[in-house]
XYZ file of C-alpha atoms in Angstrom:
325
model
C 22.090 -11.410 -17.593
C 20.126 -14.553 -16.798
C 18.156 -15.715 -19.823
C 14.681 -17.177 -19.916
C 14.931 -20.521 -21.651
C 11.214 -21.185 -21.853
C 8.982 -18.158 -21.544
C 5.628 -18.177 -19.867
C 3.275 -19.250 -22.605
C 0.014 -18.312 -20.957
C -1.467 -17.134 -17.710
C -4.999 -18.458 -17.229
C -7.263 -17.495 -14.360
C -7.754 -20.293 -11.855
C -9.150 -18.594 -8.804
C -6.891 -17.564 -5.939
C -6.534 -14.095 -4.432
C -7.975 -10.968 -6.053
C -5.577 -9.289 -8.455
C -4.941 -5.844 -9.790
C -6.699 -4.853 -12.967
C -4.773 -6.008 -16.007
C -2.919 -8.725 -14.089
C -3.809 -12.335 -13.391
C -2.283 -14.508 -10.692
C -2.677 -17.934 -12.154
C -0.828 -21.105 -12.992
C 1.970 -20.143 -15.330
C 3.015 -22.556 -18.044
C 6.249 -24.409 -17.248
C 9.117 -21.930 -17.138
C 12.805 -22.790 -17.008
C 15.622 -20.323 -16.535
C 19.370 -20.486 -16.106
C 20.010 -18.998 -12.689
C 23.521 -18.819 -11.241
C 24.726 -21.819 -13.218
C 21.752 -24.009 -12.373
C 18.485 -24.679 -14.144
C 15.476 -23.480 -12.171
C 12.186 -24.913 -13.405
C 8.756 -23.780 -12.255
C 5.953 -26.024 -13.511
C 3.196 -23.807 -12.075
C 3.274 -20.400 -10.414
C 4.543 -20.885 -6.828
C 1.978 -20.731 -4.032
C 4.082 -21.899 -1.081
C 7.235 -19.784 -1.323
C 9.841 -19.274 1.381
C 12.127 -16.276 1.403
C 15.354 -16.903 3.262
C 16.277 -13.308 4.139
C 14.759 -9.844 4.208
C 15.710 -8.556 0.773
C 13.957 -11.454 -0.948
C 11.015 -11.074 1.438
C 10.504 -7.418 0.607
C 10.702 -8.055 -3.127
C 7.924 -10.662 -2.946
C 5.834 -8.469 -0.654
C 6.296 -5.525 -3.029
C 4.939 -7.740 -5.796
C 1.813 -8.388 -3.711
C 2.677 -12.031 -3.078
C 2.239 -12.324 0.699
C -0.581 -14.812 0.169
C 1.834 -17.062 -1.732
C 4.391 -17.206 1.093
C 4.591 -19.886 3.788
C 7.742 -18.623 5.440
C 10.287 -15.867 5.865
C 13.463 -15.466 7.914
C 16.523 -13.357 8.756
C 15.013 -9.921 9.359
C 17.903 -7.436 9.590
C 15.945 -4.166 9.797
C 12.401 -3.087 10.588
C 10.306 -4.061 7.591
C 9.408 -1.198 5.272
C 6.294 0.483 6.723
C 4.312 0.024 3.512
C 4.908 -3.740 3.753
C 4.499 -4.225 7.503
C 0.880 -5.445 7.458
C 1.600 -8.036 4.777
C 4.777 -9.128 6.544
C 2.846 -9.938 9.704
C 0.786 -12.519 7.784
C 3.872 -14.565 6.839
C 5.224 -17.158 9.307
C 8.748 -16.440 10.558
C 10.693 -19.694 10.385
C 13.889 -18.551 12.105
C 15.569 -15.493 13.536
C 18.496 -16.102 11.192
C 18.538 -18.620 8.343
C 16.202 -21.583 8.799
C 17.737 -25.046 8.844
C 16.958 -27.475 6.038
C 14.545 -29.389 8.267
C 12.523 -26.250 9.060
C 12.370 -25.411 5.368
C 11.132 -28.858 4.356
C 8.596 -28.951 7.182
C 6.884 -25.910 5.653
C 6.442 -27.848 2.361
C 7.572 -25.045 0.044
C 7.267 -25.055 -3.716
C 9.839 -22.250 -4.197
C 12.845 -20.838 -2.318
C 14.344 -17.387 -2.845
C 17.395 -15.635 -1.460
C 19.562 -12.699 -2.456
C 22.498 -14.089 -0.432
C 24.524 -17.218 -1.213
C 24.952 -17.927 2.493
C 21.269 -18.835 2.803
C 21.960 -22.020 0.827
C 24.951 -23.129 2.882
C 24.887 -26.727 4.192
C 24.412 -25.448 7.750
C 21.564 -23.155 6.650
C 18.743 -24.067 4.243
C 20.997 -26.399 2.278
C 22.363 -26.328 -1.288
C 20.030 -25.349 -4.097
C 20.827 -28.530 -6.003
C 19.606 -30.625 -3.079
C 16.265 -28.810 -3.089
C 15.994 -29.109 -6.860
C 16.425 -32.882 -6.484
C 13.346 -32.804 -4.247
C 11.401 -30.833 -6.836
C 11.739 -27.492 -5.048
C 13.090 -24.726 -7.312
C 15.573 -22.514 -5.458
C 16.308 -19.075 -6.906
C 19.372 -16.983 -6.065
C 20.043 -13.355 -6.924
C 22.407 -13.087 -9.902
C 24.488 -10.696 -7.767
C 25.282 -13.505 -5.301
C 25.936 -16.636 -7.339
C 27.877 -19.495 -5.748
C 30.325 -19.083 -8.645
C 30.557 -15.337 -9.389
C 31.325 -16.129 -13.038
C 27.758 -17.449 -13.380
C 26.140 -14.162 -12.406
C 26.483 -10.411 -12.390
C 29.940 -9.184 -11.442
C 28.783 -5.581 -11.146
C 25.582 -4.302 -9.609
C 23.524 -2.062 -11.870
C 19.984 -0.896 -11.384
C 19.031 -2.286 -14.786
C 20.179 -5.729 -13.610
C 18.305 -5.316 -10.321
C 15.145 -4.468 -12.239
C 15.721 -7.528 -14.468
C 15.768 -9.687 -11.329
C 12.467 -8.219 -10.122
C 10.857 -8.852 -13.509
C 12.221 -12.392 -13.634
C 10.865 -13.267 -10.205
C 7.498 -11.766 -11.117
C 7.437 -13.890 -14.275
C 8.223 -17.051 -12.317
C 5.232 -16.263 -10.082
C 2.961 -15.680 -13.075
C 2.537 -11.951 -12.369
C 4.712 -10.235 -15.001
C 2.465 -7.154 -15.065
C 3.150 -6.568 -11.381
C 6.860 -6.801 -12.058
C 6.604 -4.239 -14.831
C 4.583 -1.895 -12.624
C 7.000 -2.176 -9.713
C 10.007 -1.572 -11.954
C 8.314 1.427 -13.588
C 7.684 2.950 -10.150
C 11.264 2.268 -9.057
C 12.635 3.643 -12.337
C 10.638 6.861 -11.992
C 11.974 7.439 -8.472
C 15.519 6.573 -9.541
C 15.472 9.013 -12.451
C 14.131 11.792 -10.229
C 16.803 11.179 -7.575
C 19.579 11.159 -10.157
C 18.305 14.397 -11.697
C 18.301 16.025 -8.246
C 21.822 14.834 -7.468
C 23.568 15.905 -10.658
C 25.232 18.887 -8.953
C 27.277 16.463 -6.832
C 29.607 15.589 -9.745
C 33.222 15.609 -8.609
C 32.417 15.300 -4.895
C 34.643 12.727 -3.195
C 32.883 10.325 -0.854
C 33.770 7.616 1.634
C 31.142 4.883 1.967
C 31.596 3.720 5.568
C 29.792 0.460 6.292
C 30.940 -0.823 9.686
C 33.756 -1.265 12.189
C 35.959 1.184 14.071
C 39.485 -0.179 14.581
C 39.195 -1.575 11.044
C 36.650 0.299 8.942
C 34.840 -1.686 6.278
C 34.108 0.506 3.301
C 32.644 0.267 -0.179
C 34.892 -0.542 -3.099
C 33.870 -1.625 -6.577
C 30.852 -3.383 -8.032
C 28.242 -3.025 -5.276
C 25.300 -0.694 -4.688
C 27.511 2.205 -3.454
C 29.600 1.959 -6.621
C 26.450 2.040 -8.764
C 25.126 5.067 -6.874
C 28.481 6.819 -7.152
C 28.403 6.330 -10.907
C 24.830 7.610 -11.221
C 25.447 10.712 -9.080
C 28.961 11.436 -10.300
C 30.590 10.851 -6.912
C 34.276 10.006 -6.630
C 34.428 6.974 -4.322
C 37.716 7.319 -2.413
C 37.995 3.508 -2.341
C 36.929 3.071 -5.950
C 40.321 1.551 -6.717
C 39.712 -1.401 -4.364
C 39.054 -4.712 -6.109
C 36.697 -5.992 -3.399
C 33.095 -4.891 -3.040
C 33.544 -4.373 0.742
C 37.269 -4.051 1.507
C 38.866 -3.455 4.878
C 40.046 0.147 4.841
C 42.530 2.019 6.987
C 42.111 5.359 8.728
C 45.513 6.469 7.482
C 44.498 5.920 3.855
C 41.160 7.613 4.456
C 42.902 10.607 6.039
C 45.238 10.908 3.068
C 42.309 10.879 0.640
C 40.258 13.264 2.832
C 36.716 12.766 1.449
C 34.364 15.707 0.996
C 31.422 13.637 2.277
C 31.042 10.454 4.317
C 28.073 8.209 3.577
C 27.198 6.181 6.672
C 25.409 2.833 6.713
C 22.963 2.800 9.612
C 22.973 -0.830 10.766
C 20.597 -2.097 13.443
C 22.538 -5.198 14.526
C 24.183 -3.402 17.471
C 27.869 -4.123 16.844
C 30.862 -1.839 17.154
C 30.523 0.996 14.657
C 27.230 -0.299 13.259
C 24.783 2.548 13.849
C 25.288 5.867 12.107
C 25.390 7.610 15.491
C 28.212 5.377 16.742
C 30.159 5.969 13.542
C 29.894 9.748 13.879
C 30.934 9.616 17.540
C 33.980 7.549 16.665
C 34.988 9.741 13.735
C 34.885 12.834 15.933
C 36.941 11.377 18.785
C 39.504 9.427 16.748
C 42.564 11.657 16.183
C 43.130 10.061 12.773
C 39.722 11.184 11.528
C 38.690 14.193 13.627
C 40.439 16.582 11.213
C 38.894 15.164 8.067
C 37.123 17.770 5.957
C 33.850 15.831 6.105
C 34.058 15.343 9.877
C 34.907 18.969 10.678
C 32.061 20.124 8.449
C 29.548 17.510 9.692
C 29.176 16.418 6.095
C 27.503 13.097 6.786
C 24.813 11.369 4.750
C 23.008 8.407 6.316
C 21.425 5.458 4.516
C 19.953 2.242 5.919
C 22.429 -0.609 5.976
C 20.141 -2.989 4.104
C 19.749 -0.531 1.224
C 23.448 -0.988 0.450
C 22.749 -4.527 -0.765
C 20.866 -4.990 -4.062
C 17.229 -4.882 -3.004
C 13.937 -3.062 -3.231
C 15.540 -0.500 -0.883
C 18.433 0.386 -3.180
C 16.466 3.158 -4.881
C 15.780 4.498 -1.369
C 19.552 4.765 -0.937
C 19.890 6.795 -4.139
C 17.158 9.138 -2.900
C 18.748 9.445 0.538
C 22.213 10.166 -0.851
C 20.910 12.594 -3.456
C 18.893 14.518 -0.857
C 21.677 14.306 1.721
C 24.259 15.725 -0.640
C 22.023 18.729 -1.191
C 21.813 19.261 2.563
C 25.522 18.970 3.355
C 26.454 21.269 0.492
C 24.053 23.982 1.599
């Protein structure tokens, strides 16, 4: 767990956008945290933030921080409907990751990504380089450059810690608490609904046809499997997203197949294309789940740690009830 080295000492009103009752968006006292092996220091609450991909974007928008954003990038799915209006007010810097020059041109005072790749030299550039320019660059603890510096296993408690930490850095801790409380309530309800799924074996099928990429340990699917009592048929894989084989999948014959519905348009990306392939491929057409149409669909982006991950728990919990009926 990342630790707060210097907590926010005070939040004093200094104008700015209207806020919710009980919360103040103001200049936070200097705050320094250890984040993925680097020190991230915020001298005042950011007001010119750039999010480098959609998961980070939707977390800031969910915290009501659209007016503090001067850029976003790398939209992988349609933005959540509840956030669409706010999203349209934020400049899009690039279809994929913005280059370092585009980032600096926007004059940010904070960068945020939930993927390490956003800070690659051929993308926005290393976090340390931005820190040297006085721009704090935050990275999700699930995606540290050195995995030993972060969270090896995704848990919802750790995801909620990240949301609270980001809210604190922006001087809106009350909003973080409120968002986490809402997410926690939905999570608990979904888990309670899905308790009858204990012992059900499941394949988490992410992408690909000739080589299927599936969920192994440590990621969002593993966390959901634990919460709902599912037996992940690739739970013995060391990697979070290993390359599977249809022969192994056939031998393990899952009761249910959870399909990632990806919008990028590649081979075996959409849920519909996955189902079509599973039904025509001789190696999979006789699977118990395929013969019984026991498919559960979740959005692809919800299978990464994000504000959508609770959506995935709800979708799987509800879907399991449907395919068992």
